[in-house]
DNA sequence: TAGATTGTTAATCGATTAACAATC
DNA sequence: TAGATTGTTAATCGATTAACAATC
């Protein structure tokens, strides 16, 4: 019944599915086997109606009276989000942040793994980080094409991020997670998402005195 | 004319202001002195009407015909967001990520600075990271109260994040930026924001094949 | 059966956009 | 003056919620 993506699904709905998946995995780890939109809603601080509405865009995954099988809903959400496989990723920029991300263990069980790492600094190229040799950014296009990688993370500084993004797109990358504090232009059809702690901090200080 | 926060401002509007501020600072660094909602909209990929509407919640900052003085609008937005001062921050958890954040230079000119760092691991306590001595988490409440800190970042693992958040709230923290991949419950009146790269990656892979 | 919870519809709520008078 | 752009209003668009029949 899933994969009925004929009608266009609102992006805001898609954006909530990963949180649902994350919570379901947590419940599973805690030994739960069933849940309901009510329980999920309480834990995620989202209304139960919204969760049911969101899921209903993709099919019928629950049972009246008893709710959802956690295992089954995890499977369905992984199918929908295409994380029922492991996506290889490229990482560009090995400063403190790139180093931390290279060593981050959290990608592994959620559909992602780092496959290659690039930097522009000759003193870093050839060094190892988290078991990966740091490659010269001049090899970026060749390597990414060869490995057929579609997902990349940018951890260079703001001034170089657009340049790196252009290179990545030319290399065939389809999704970019950008940690540099700058808006990046990409051709339509290329996905881009941002990680920007300062923007989140400033959002919060609005409410402080 | 600003600080007319009598009517309730939608949180989604507040959440966009930091991006406006970031872009204005970039334009200023590039030597620009004036801009318009049209130019900002193009650069931020937001409609000009939305930018004008958002700003209009807080006052009148532009001139017909000529647009906005970049310096003046930066000042106004910094006032509105309360980043016309520097907020001291606490950092809890010194893994790879905490280490990267401790060394991050980007906070400095945007209204934030790290003032103290905590960990629970005896082998880390007493060590230095980015010029800060790592303190025992058992001292968290005492130190944060003494320094009168209101903003904190959590970079511990998912299983310990709620615990740390509870401690922070007890210590008087009002805003939390949480890097652990878990939803945290905080009392009303306490701000919380999340940094979660996996959720952003899974959002993007939905659109990949 | 009685209780619980789904998926879905319709109503409500809120956010975005288009348009324009005002004016620099 | 002519051109540009603001701040604001009203219209449009889209998202959330409440309610409920269906059914496990």
PDB file of N, CA and C in Angstrom, chain B residues 17-105:
ATOM      1  N   UNK B  17      14.513  35.843  11.362  1.00  0.00           N
ATOM      2  CA  UNK B  17      15.323  37.052  11.560  1.00  0.00           C
ATOM      3  C   UNK B  17      16.827  36.777  11.595  1.00  0.00           C
ATOM      4  N   UNK B  18      17.271  35.705  12.278  1.00  0.00           N
ATOM      5  CA  UNK B  18      18.719  35.471  12.288  1.00  0.00           C
ATOM      6  C   UNK B  18      19.315  35.274  10.888  1.00  0.00           C
ATOM      7  N   UNK B  19      18.548  34.678   9.968  1.00  0.00           N
ATOM      8  CA  UNK B  19      19.064  34.537   8.595  1.00  0.00           C
ATOM      9  C   UNK B  19      19.201  35.899   7.933  1.00  0.00           C
ATOM     10  N   UNK B  20      18.233  36.772   8.195  1.00  0.00           N
ATOM     11  CA  UNK B  20      18.325  38.123   7.632  1.00  0.00           C
ATOM     12  C   UNK B  20      19.588  38.810   8.155  1.00  0.00           C
ATOM     13  N   UNK B  21      19.774  38.683   9.472  1.00  0.00           N
ATOM     14  CA  UNK B  21      20.946  39.308  10.099  1.00  0.00           C
ATOM     15  C   UNK B  21      22.238  38.756   9.513  1.00  0.00           C
ATOM     16  N   UNK B  22      22.293  37.456   9.361  1.00  0.00           N
ATOM     17  CA  UNK B  22      23.487  36.827   8.799  1.00  0.00           C
ATOM     18  C   UNK B  22      23.793  37.370   7.404  1.00  0.00           C
ATOM     19  N   UNK B  23      22.759  37.459   6.580  1.00  0.00           N
ATOM     20  CA  UNK B  23      22.959  37.943   5.208  1.00  0.00           C
ATOM     21  C   UNK B  23      23.373  39.408   5.194  1.00  0.00           C
ATOM     22  N   UNK B  24      22.755  40.226   6.044  1.00  0.00           N
ATOM     23  CA  UNK B  24      23.122  41.644   6.112  1.00  0.00           C
ATOM     24  C   UNK B  24      24.588  41.814   6.506  1.00  0.00           C
ATOM     25  N   UNK B  25      25.038  40.993   7.459  1.00  0.00           N
ATOM     26  CA  UNK B  25      26.444  41.076   7.868  1.00  0.00           C
ATOM     27  C   UNK B  25      27.361  40.691   6.715  1.00  0.00           C
ATOM     28  N   UNK B  26      26.943  39.708   5.938  1.00  0.00           N
ATOM     29  CA  UNK B  26      27.740  39.311   4.764  1.00  0.00           C
ATOM     30  C   UNK B  26      27.809  40.451   3.757  1.00  0.00           C
ATOM     31  N   UNK B  27      26.675  41.091   3.508  1.00  0.00           N
ATOM     32  CA  UNK B  27      26.657  42.211   2.562  1.00  0.00           C
ATOM     33  C   UNK B  27      27.551  43.342   3.063  1.00  0.00           C
ATOM     34  N   UNK B  28      27.482  43.602   4.365  1.00  0.00           N
ATOM     35  CA  UNK B  28      28.326  44.651   4.944  1.00  0.00           C
ATOM     36  C   UNK B  28      29.807  44.316   4.758  1.00  0.00           C
ATOM     37  N   UNK B  29      30.167  43.086   5.063  1.00  0.00           N
ATOM     38  CA  UNK B  29      31.560  42.648   4.880  1.00  0.00           C
ATOM     39  C   UNK B  29      31.998  42.806   3.433  1.00  0.00           C
ATOM     40  N   UNK B  30      31.034  42.607   2.514  1.00  0.00           N
ATOM     41  CA  UNK B  30      31.357  42.745   1.086  1.00  0.00           C
ATOM     42  C   UNK B  30      31.410  44.216   0.661  1.00  0.00           C
ATOM     43  N   UNK B  31      31.173  45.124   1.612  1.00  0.00           N
ATOM     44  CA  UNK B  31      31.323  46.537   1.300  1.00  0.00           C
ATOM     45  C   UNK B  31      30.032  47.247   0.902  1.00  0.00           C
ATOM     46  N   UNK B  32      28.906  46.536   0.923  1.00  0.00           N
ATOM     47  CA  UNK B  32      27.628  47.161   0.587  1.00  0.00           C
ATOM     48  C   UNK B  32      27.168  48.050   1.743  1.00  0.00           C
ATOM     49  N   UNK B  33      26.396  49.075   1.412  1.00  0.00           N
ATOM     50  CA  UNK B  33      25.855  49.930   2.480  1.00  0.00           C
ATOM     51  C   UNK B  33      24.333  49.956   2.481  1.00  0.00           C
ATOM     52  N   UNK B  34      23.725  49.655   1.344  1.00  0.00           N
ATOM     53  CA  UNK B  34      22.268  49.637   1.266  1.00  0.00           C
ATOM     54  C   UNK B  34      21.776  48.371   0.578  1.00  0.00           C
ATOM     55  N   UNK B  35      20.540  48.001   0.917  1.00  0.00           N
ATOM     56  CA  UNK B  35      19.942  46.848   0.261  1.00  0.00           C
ATOM     57  C   UNK B  35      18.431  47.037   0.215  1.00  0.00           C
ATOM     58  N   UNK B  36      17.746  46.069  -0.357  1.00  0.00           N
ATOM     59  CA  UNK B  36      16.294  46.158  -0.461  1.00  0.00           C
ATOM     60  C   UNK B  36      15.705  44.784  -0.161  1.00  0.00           C
ATOM     61  N   UNK B  37      14.403  44.758   0.093  1.00  0.00           N
ATOM     62  CA  UNK B  37      13.761  43.470   0.336  1.00  0.00           C
ATOM     63  C   UNK B  37      13.894  42.576  -0.901  1.00  0.00           C
ATOM     64  N   UNK B  38      13.943  43.214  -2.071  1.00  0.00           N
ATOM     65  CA  UNK B  38      14.088  42.437  -3.303  1.00  0.00           C
ATOM     66  C   UNK B  38      15.442  41.725  -3.350  1.00  0.00           C
ATOM     67  N   UNK B  39      16.507  42.486  -3.061  1.00  0.00           N
ATOM     68  CA  UNK B  39      17.848  41.899  -3.085  1.00  0.00           C
ATOM     69  C   UNK B  39      17.990  40.817  -2.015  1.00  0.00           C
ATOM     70  N   UNK B  40      17.546  41.127  -0.800  1.00  0.00           N
ATOM     71  CA  UNK B  40      17.626  40.139   0.282  1.00  0.00           C
ATOM     72  C   UNK B  40      16.855  38.887  -0.086  1.00  0.00           C
ATOM     73  N   UNK B  41      15.676  39.096  -0.651  1.00  0.00           N
ATOM     74  CA  UNK B  41      14.849  37.954  -1.029  1.00  0.00           C
ATOM     75  C   UNK B  41      15.533  37.061  -2.048  1.00  0.00           C
ATOM     76  N   UNK B  42      16.148  37.677  -3.034  1.00  0.00           N
ATOM     77  CA  UNK B  42      16.865  36.887  -4.043  1.00  0.00           C
ATOM     78  C   UNK B  42      17.990  36.078  -3.402  1.00  0.00           C
ATOM     79  N   UNK B  43      18.743  36.732  -2.517  1.00  0.00           N
ATOM     80  CA  UNK B  43      19.896  36.057  -1.911  1.00  0.00           C
ATOM     81  C   UNK B  43      19.481  34.968  -0.933  1.00  0.00           C
ATOM     82  N   UNK B  44      18.360  35.197  -0.246  1.00  0.00           N
ATOM     83  CA  UNK B  44      17.921  34.228   0.765  1.00  0.00           C
ATOM     84  C   UNK B  44      16.911  33.231   0.204  1.00  0.00           C
ATOM     85  N   UNK B  45      16.524  33.438  -1.024  1.00  0.00           N
ATOM     86  CA  UNK B  45      15.492  32.603  -1.649  1.00  0.00           C
ATOM     87  C   UNK B  45      14.199  32.619  -0.831  1.00  0.00           C
ATOM     88  N   UNK B  46      13.792  33.836  -0.509  1.00  0.00           N
ATOM     89  CA  UNK B  46      12.551  34.114   0.222  1.00  0.00           C
ATOM     90  C   UNK B  46      11.886  35.249  -0.550  1.00  0.00           C
ATOM     91  N   UNK B  47      10.568  35.354  -0.512  1.00  0.00           N
ATOM     92  CA  UNK B  47       9.935  36.435  -1.264  1.00  0.00           C
ATOM     93  C   UNK B  47      10.168  37.782  -0.589  1.00  0.00           C
ATOM     94  N   UNK B  48      10.302  38.808  -1.396  1.00  0.00           N
ATOM     95  CA  UNK B  48      10.509  40.159  -0.867  1.00  0.00           C
ATOM     96  C   UNK B  48       9.352  40.559   0.050  1.00  0.00           C
ATOM     97  N   UNK B  49       8.145  40.159  -0.324  1.00  0.00           N
ATOM     98  CA  UNK B  49       6.972  40.501   0.487  1.00  0.00           C
ATOM     99  C   UNK B  49       7.091  39.911   1.886  1.00  0.00           C
ATOM    100  N   UNK B  50       7.604  38.694   1.949  1.00  0.00           N
ATOM    101  CA  UNK B  50       7.713  38.057   3.259  1.00  0.00           C
ATOM    102  C   UNK B  50       8.724  38.789   4.146  1.00  0.00           C
ATOM    103  N   UNK B  51       9.815  39.200   3.575  1.00  0.00           N
ATOM    104  CA  UNK B  51      10.814  39.930   4.353  1.00  0.00           C
ATOM    105  C   UNK B  51      10.211  41.236   4.883  1.00  0.00           C
ATOM    106  N   UNK B  52       9.526  41.968   4.030  1.00  0.00           N
ATOM    107  CA  UNK B  52       8.918  43.231   4.486  1.00  0.00           C
ATOM    108  C   UNK B  52       7.862  42.972   5.560  1.00  0.00           C
ATOM    109  N   UNK B  53       7.065  41.950   5.355  1.00  0.00           N
ATOM    110  CA  UNK B  53       6.025  41.603   6.336  1.00  0.00           C
ATOM    111  C   UNK B  53       6.660  41.221   7.669  1.00  0.00           C
ATOM    112  N   UNK B  54       7.680  40.390   7.619  1.00  0.00           N
ATOM    113  CA  UNK B  54       8.355  39.964   8.848  1.00  0.00           C
ATOM    114  C   UNK B  54       8.880  41.179   9.614  1.00  0.00           C
ATOM    115  N   UNK B  55       9.593  42.041   8.916  1.00  0.00           N
ATOM    116  CA  UNK B  55      10.175  43.214   9.586  1.00  0.00           C
ATOM    117  C   UNK B  55       9.092  44.129  10.143  1.00  0.00           C
ATOM    118  N   UNK B  56       7.962  44.190   9.432  1.00  0.00           N
ATOM    119  CA  UNK B  56       6.905  45.127   9.835  1.00  0.00           C
ATOM    120  C   UNK B  56       6.303  44.767  11.195  1.00  0.00           C
ATOM    121  N   UNK B  57       6.520  43.531  11.652  1.00  0.00           N
ATOM    122  CA  UNK B  57       6.066  43.182  13.000  1.00  0.00           C
ATOM    123  C   UNK B  57       6.797  43.984  14.072  1.00  0.00           C
ATOM    124  N   UNK B  58       7.983  44.469  13.730  1.00  0.00           N
ATOM    125  CA  UNK B  58       8.833  45.080  14.744  1.00  0.00           C
ATOM    126  C   UNK B  58       8.998  46.585  14.593  1.00  0.00           C
ATOM    127  N   UNK B  59       8.600  47.112  13.450  1.00  0.00           N
ATOM    128  CA  UNK B  59       8.750  48.543  13.252  1.00  0.00           C
ATOM    129  C   UNK B  59       8.957  48.877  11.783  1.00  0.00           C
ATOM    130  N   UNK B  60       9.378  50.094  11.523  1.00  0.00           N
ATOM    131  CA  UNK B  60       9.654  50.540  10.156  1.00  0.00           C
ATOM    132  C   UNK B  60      11.129  50.860  10.057  1.00  0.00           C
ATOM    133  N   UNK B  61      11.834  50.107   9.238  1.00  0.00           N
ATOM    134  CA  UNK B  61      13.292  50.216   9.203  1.00  0.00           C
ATOM    135  C   UNK B  61      13.819  50.699   7.859  1.00  0.00           C
ATOM    136  N   UNK B  62      12.942  50.830   6.875  1.00  0.00           N
ATOM    137  CA  UNK B  62      13.397  51.179   5.530  1.00  0.00           C
ATOM    138  C   UNK B  62      12.868  52.523   5.052  1.00  0.00           C
ATOM    139  N   UNK B  63      13.255  52.871   3.841  1.00  0.00           N
ATOM    140  CA  UNK B  63      12.764  54.101   3.198  1.00  0.00           C
ATOM    141  C   UNK B  63      12.214  53.732   1.827  1.00  0.00           C
ATOM    142  N   UNK B  64      11.035  54.279   1.516  1.00  0.00           N
ATOM    143  CA  UNK B  64      10.506  54.063   0.171  1.00  0.00           C
ATOM    144  C   UNK B  64      11.508  54.546  -0.872  1.00  0.00           C
ATOM    145  N   UNK B  65      11.615  53.837  -1.929  1.00  0.00           N
ATOM    146  CA  UNK B  65      12.503  54.256  -2.998  1.00  0.00           C
ATOM    147  C   UNK B  65      13.934  53.776  -2.865  1.00  0.00           C
ATOM    148  N   UNK B  66      14.453  53.749  -1.622  1.00  0.00           N
ATOM    149  CA  UNK B  66      15.875  53.421  -1.464  1.00  0.00           C
ATOM    150  C   UNK B  66      16.139  52.136  -0.681  1.00  0.00           C
ATOM    151  N   UNK B  67      15.144  51.639   0.032  1.00  0.00           N
ATOM    152  CA  UNK B  67      15.348  50.374   0.741  1.00  0.00           C
ATOM    153  C   UNK B  67      15.873  50.551   2.153  1.00  0.00           C
ATOM    154  N   UNK B  68      16.840  49.709   2.540  1.00  0.00           N
ATOM    155  CA  UNK B  68      17.327  49.671   3.913  1.00  0.00           C
ATOM    156  C   UNK B  68      18.804  50.036   3.993  1.00  0.00           C
ATOM    157  N   UNK B  69      19.162  50.813   5.016  1.00  0.00           N
ATOM    158  CA  UNK B  69      20.573  50.990   5.366  1.00  0.00           C
ATOM    159  C   UNK B  69      21.022  49.701   6.047  1.00  0.00           C
ATOM    160  N   UNK B  70      22.072  49.096   5.520  1.00  0.00           N
ATOM    161  CA  UNK B  70      22.527  47.809   6.061  1.00  0.00           C
ATOM    162  C   UNK B  70      22.961  47.959   7.506  1.00  0.00           C
ATOM    163  N   UNK B  71      23.774  48.979   7.784  1.00  0.00           N
ATOM    164  CA  UNK B  71      24.220  49.178   9.172  1.00  0.00           C
ATOM    165  C   UNK B  71      23.055  49.336  10.133  1.00  0.00           C
ATOM    166  N   UNK B  72      22.080  50.153   9.741  1.00  0.00           N
ATOM    167  CA  UNK B  72      20.962  50.423  10.636  1.00  0.00           C
ATOM    168  C   UNK B  72      20.116  49.178  10.851  1.00  0.00           C
ATOM    169  N   UNK B  73      19.859  48.431   9.775  1.00  0.00           N
ATOM    170  CA  UNK B  73      19.021  47.234   9.909  1.00  0.00           C
ATOM    171  C   UNK B  73      19.729  46.160  10.735  1.00  0.00           C
ATOM    172  N   UNK B  74      21.059  46.058  10.588  1.00  0.00           N
ATOM    173  CA  UNK B  74      21.824  45.130  11.434  1.00  0.00           C
ATOM    174  C   UNK B  74      21.631  45.497  12.900  1.00  0.00           C
ATOM    175  N   UNK B  75      21.797  46.785  13.202  1.00  0.00           N
ATOM    176  CA  UNK B  75      21.599  47.262  14.581  1.00  0.00           C
ATOM    177  C   UNK B  75      20.220  46.902  15.106  1.00  0.00           C
ATOM    178  N   UNK B  76      19.220  47.178  14.293  1.00  0.00           N
ATOM    179  CA  UNK B  76      17.844  46.918  14.730  1.00  0.00           C
ATOM    180  C   UNK B  76      17.614  45.437  14.988  1.00  0.00           C
ATOM    181  N   UNK B  77      18.079  44.592  14.071  1.00  0.00           N
ATOM    182  CA  UNK B  77      17.880  43.148  14.241  1.00  0.00           C
ATOM    183  C   UNK B  77      18.650  42.631  15.455  1.00  0.00           C
ATOM    184  N   UNK B  78      19.841  43.169  15.674  1.00  0.00           N
ATOM    185  CA  UNK B  78      20.602  42.747  16.857  1.00  0.00           C
ATOM    186  C   UNK B  78      19.861  43.146  18.137  1.00  0.00           C
ATOM    187  N   UNK B  79      19.258  44.321  18.134  1.00  0.00           N
ATOM    188  CA  UNK B  79      18.449  44.728  19.284  1.00  0.00           C
ATOM    189  C   UNK B  79      17.282  43.772  19.491  1.00  0.00           C
ATOM    190  N   UNK B  80      16.564  43.506  18.413  1.00  0.00           N
ATOM    191  CA  UNK B  80      15.373  42.665  18.495  1.00  0.00           C
ATOM    192  C   UNK B  80      15.714  41.274  19.017  1.00  0.00           C
ATOM    193  N   UNK B  81      16.808  40.719  18.488  1.00  0.00           N
ATOM    194  CA  UNK B  81      17.203  39.346  18.845  1.00  0.00           C
ATOM    195  C   UNK B  81      18.023  39.286  20.139  1.00  0.00           C
ATOM    196  N   UNK B  82      18.275  40.468  20.723  1.00  0.00           N
ATOM    197  CA  UNK B  82      19.070  40.547  21.960  1.00  0.00           C
ATOM    198  C   UNK B  82      20.480  40.022  21.778  1.00  0.00           C
ATOM    199  N   UNK B  83      21.025  40.209  20.592  1.00  0.00           N
ATOM    200  CA  UNK B  83      22.438  39.864  20.415  1.00  0.00           C
ATOM    201  C   UNK B  83      23.282  41.129  20.244  1.00  0.00           C
ATOM    202  N   UNK B  84      22.794  42.225  20.809  1.00  0.00           N
ATOM    203  CA  UNK B  84      23.574  43.454  20.901  1.00  0.00           C
ATOM    204  C   UNK B  84      24.441  43.402  22.153  1.00  0.00           C
ATOM    205  N   UNK B  85      24.528  42.236  22.752  1.00  0.00           N
ATOM    206  CA  UNK B  85      25.427  41.948  23.868  1.00  0.00           C
ATOM    207  C   UNK B  85      26.021  40.569  23.595  1.00  0.00           C
ATOM    208  N   UNK B  86      26.927  40.137  24.449  1.00  0.00           N
ATOM    209  CA  UNK B  86      27.498  38.796  24.294  1.00  0.00           C
ATOM    210  C   UNK B  86      26.929  37.877  25.363  1.00  0.00           C
ATOM    211  N   UNK B  87      26.339  36.774  24.929  1.00  0.00           N
ATOM    212  CA  UNK B  87      25.793  35.797  25.865  1.00  0.00           C
ATOM    213  C   UNK B  87      26.862  34.768  26.240  1.00  0.00           C
ATOM    214  N   UNK B  88      27.052  34.576  27.552  1.00  0.00           N
ATOM    215  CA  UNK B  88      27.948  33.512  28.005  1.00  0.00           C
ATOM    216  C   UNK B  88      27.239  32.173  27.860  1.00  0.00           C
ATOM    217  N   UNK B  89      27.996  31.161  27.483  1.00  0.00           N
ATOM    218  CA  UNK B  89      27.397  29.833  27.300  1.00  0.00           C
ATOM    219  C   UNK B  89      28.163  28.771  28.074  1.00  0.00           C
ATOM    220  N   UNK B  90      27.425  27.729  28.445  1.00  0.00           N
ATOM    221  CA  UNK B  90      28.031  26.521  29.000  1.00  0.00           C
ATOM    222  C   UNK B  90      27.967  25.426  27.940  1.00  0.00           C
ATOM    223  N   UNK B  91      28.975  24.567  27.947  1.00  0.00           N
ATOM    224  CA  UNK B  91      29.014  23.431  27.020  1.00  0.00           C
ATOM    225  C   UNK B  91      29.145  22.159  27.842  1.00  0.00           C
ATOM    226  N   UNK B  92      28.260  21.195  27.598  1.00  0.00           N
ATOM    227  CA  UNK B  92      28.317  19.956  28.373  1.00  0.00           C
ATOM    228  C   UNK B  92      28.576  18.776  27.454  1.00  0.00           C
ATOM    229  N   UNK B  93      29.705  18.107  27.658  1.00  0.00           N
ATOM    230  CA  UNK B  93      30.064  16.941  26.853  1.00  0.00           C
ATOM    231  C   UNK B  93      31.247  17.237  25.944  1.00  0.00           C
ATOM    232  N   UNK B  94      32.386  16.624  26.215  1.00  0.00           N
ATOM    233  CA  UNK B  94      33.579  16.911  25.424  1.00  0.00           C
ATOM    234  C   UNK B  94      34.018  15.672  24.648  1.00  0.00           C
ATOM    235  N   UNK B  95      33.145  15.186  23.767  1.00  0.00           N
ATOM    236  CA  UNK B  95      33.556  14.190  22.777  1.00  0.00           C
ATOM    237  C   UNK B  95      34.143  14.934  21.589  1.00  0.00           C
ATOM    238  N   UNK B  96      34.178  14.255  20.445  1.00  0.00           N
ATOM    239  CA  UNK B  96      34.692  14.908  19.236  1.00  0.00           C
ATOM    240  C   UNK B  96      33.892  16.172  18.925  1.00  0.00           C
ATOM    241  N   UNK B  97      32.562  16.062  19.059  1.00  0.00           N
ATOM    242  CA  UNK B  97      31.718  17.197  18.700  1.00  0.00           C
ATOM    243  C   UNK B  97      31.890  18.362  19.671  1.00  0.00           C
ATOM    244  N   UNK B  98      31.871  18.055  20.962  1.00  0.00           N
ATOM    245  CA  UNK B  98      32.077  19.097  21.967  1.00  0.00           C
ATOM    246  C   UNK B  98      33.411  19.790  21.754  1.00  0.00           C
ATOM    247  N   UNK B  99      34.412  19.003  21.425  1.00  0.00           N
ATOM    248  CA  UNK B  99      35.739  19.533  21.148  1.00  0.00           C
ATOM    249  C   UNK B  99      35.696  20.506  19.968  1.00  0.00           C
ATOM    250  N   UNK B 100      35.003  20.108  18.906  1.00  0.00           N
ATOM    251  CA  UNK B 100      34.888  20.967  17.724  1.00  0.00           C
ATOM    252  C   UNK B 100      34.162  22.265  18.066  1.00  0.00           C
ATOM    253  N   UNK B 101      33.102  22.155  18.838  1.00  0.00           N
ATOM    254  CA  UNK B 101      32.322  23.342  19.187  1.00  0.00           C
ATOM    255  C   UNK B 101      33.119  24.267  20.095  1.00  0.00           C
ATOM    256  N   UNK B 102      33.856  23.674  21.022  1.00  0.00           N
ATOM    257  CA  UNK B 102      34.689  24.489  21.917  1.00  0.00           C
ATOM    258  C   UNK B 102      35.682  25.317  21.116  1.00  0.00           C
ATOM    259  N   UNK B 103      36.149  24.773  20.012  1.00  0.00           N
ATOM    260  CA  UNK B 103      37.149  25.465  19.197  1.00  0.00           C
ATOM    261  C   UNK B 103      36.555  26.321  18.082  1.00  0.00           C
ATOM    262  N   UNK B 104      35.241  26.292  17.961  1.00  0.00           N
ATOM    263  CA  UNK B 104      34.569  27.027  16.888  1.00  0.00           C
ATOM    264  C   UNK B 104      34.711  28.530  17.100  1.00  0.00           C
ATOM    265  N   UNK B 105      35.247  29.213  16.095  1.00  0.00           N
ATOM    266  CA  UNK B 105      35.480  30.654  16.226  1.00  0.00           C
ATOM    267  C   UNK B 105      34.234  31.471  15.859  1.00  0.00           C
TER     268      UNK B 105
END
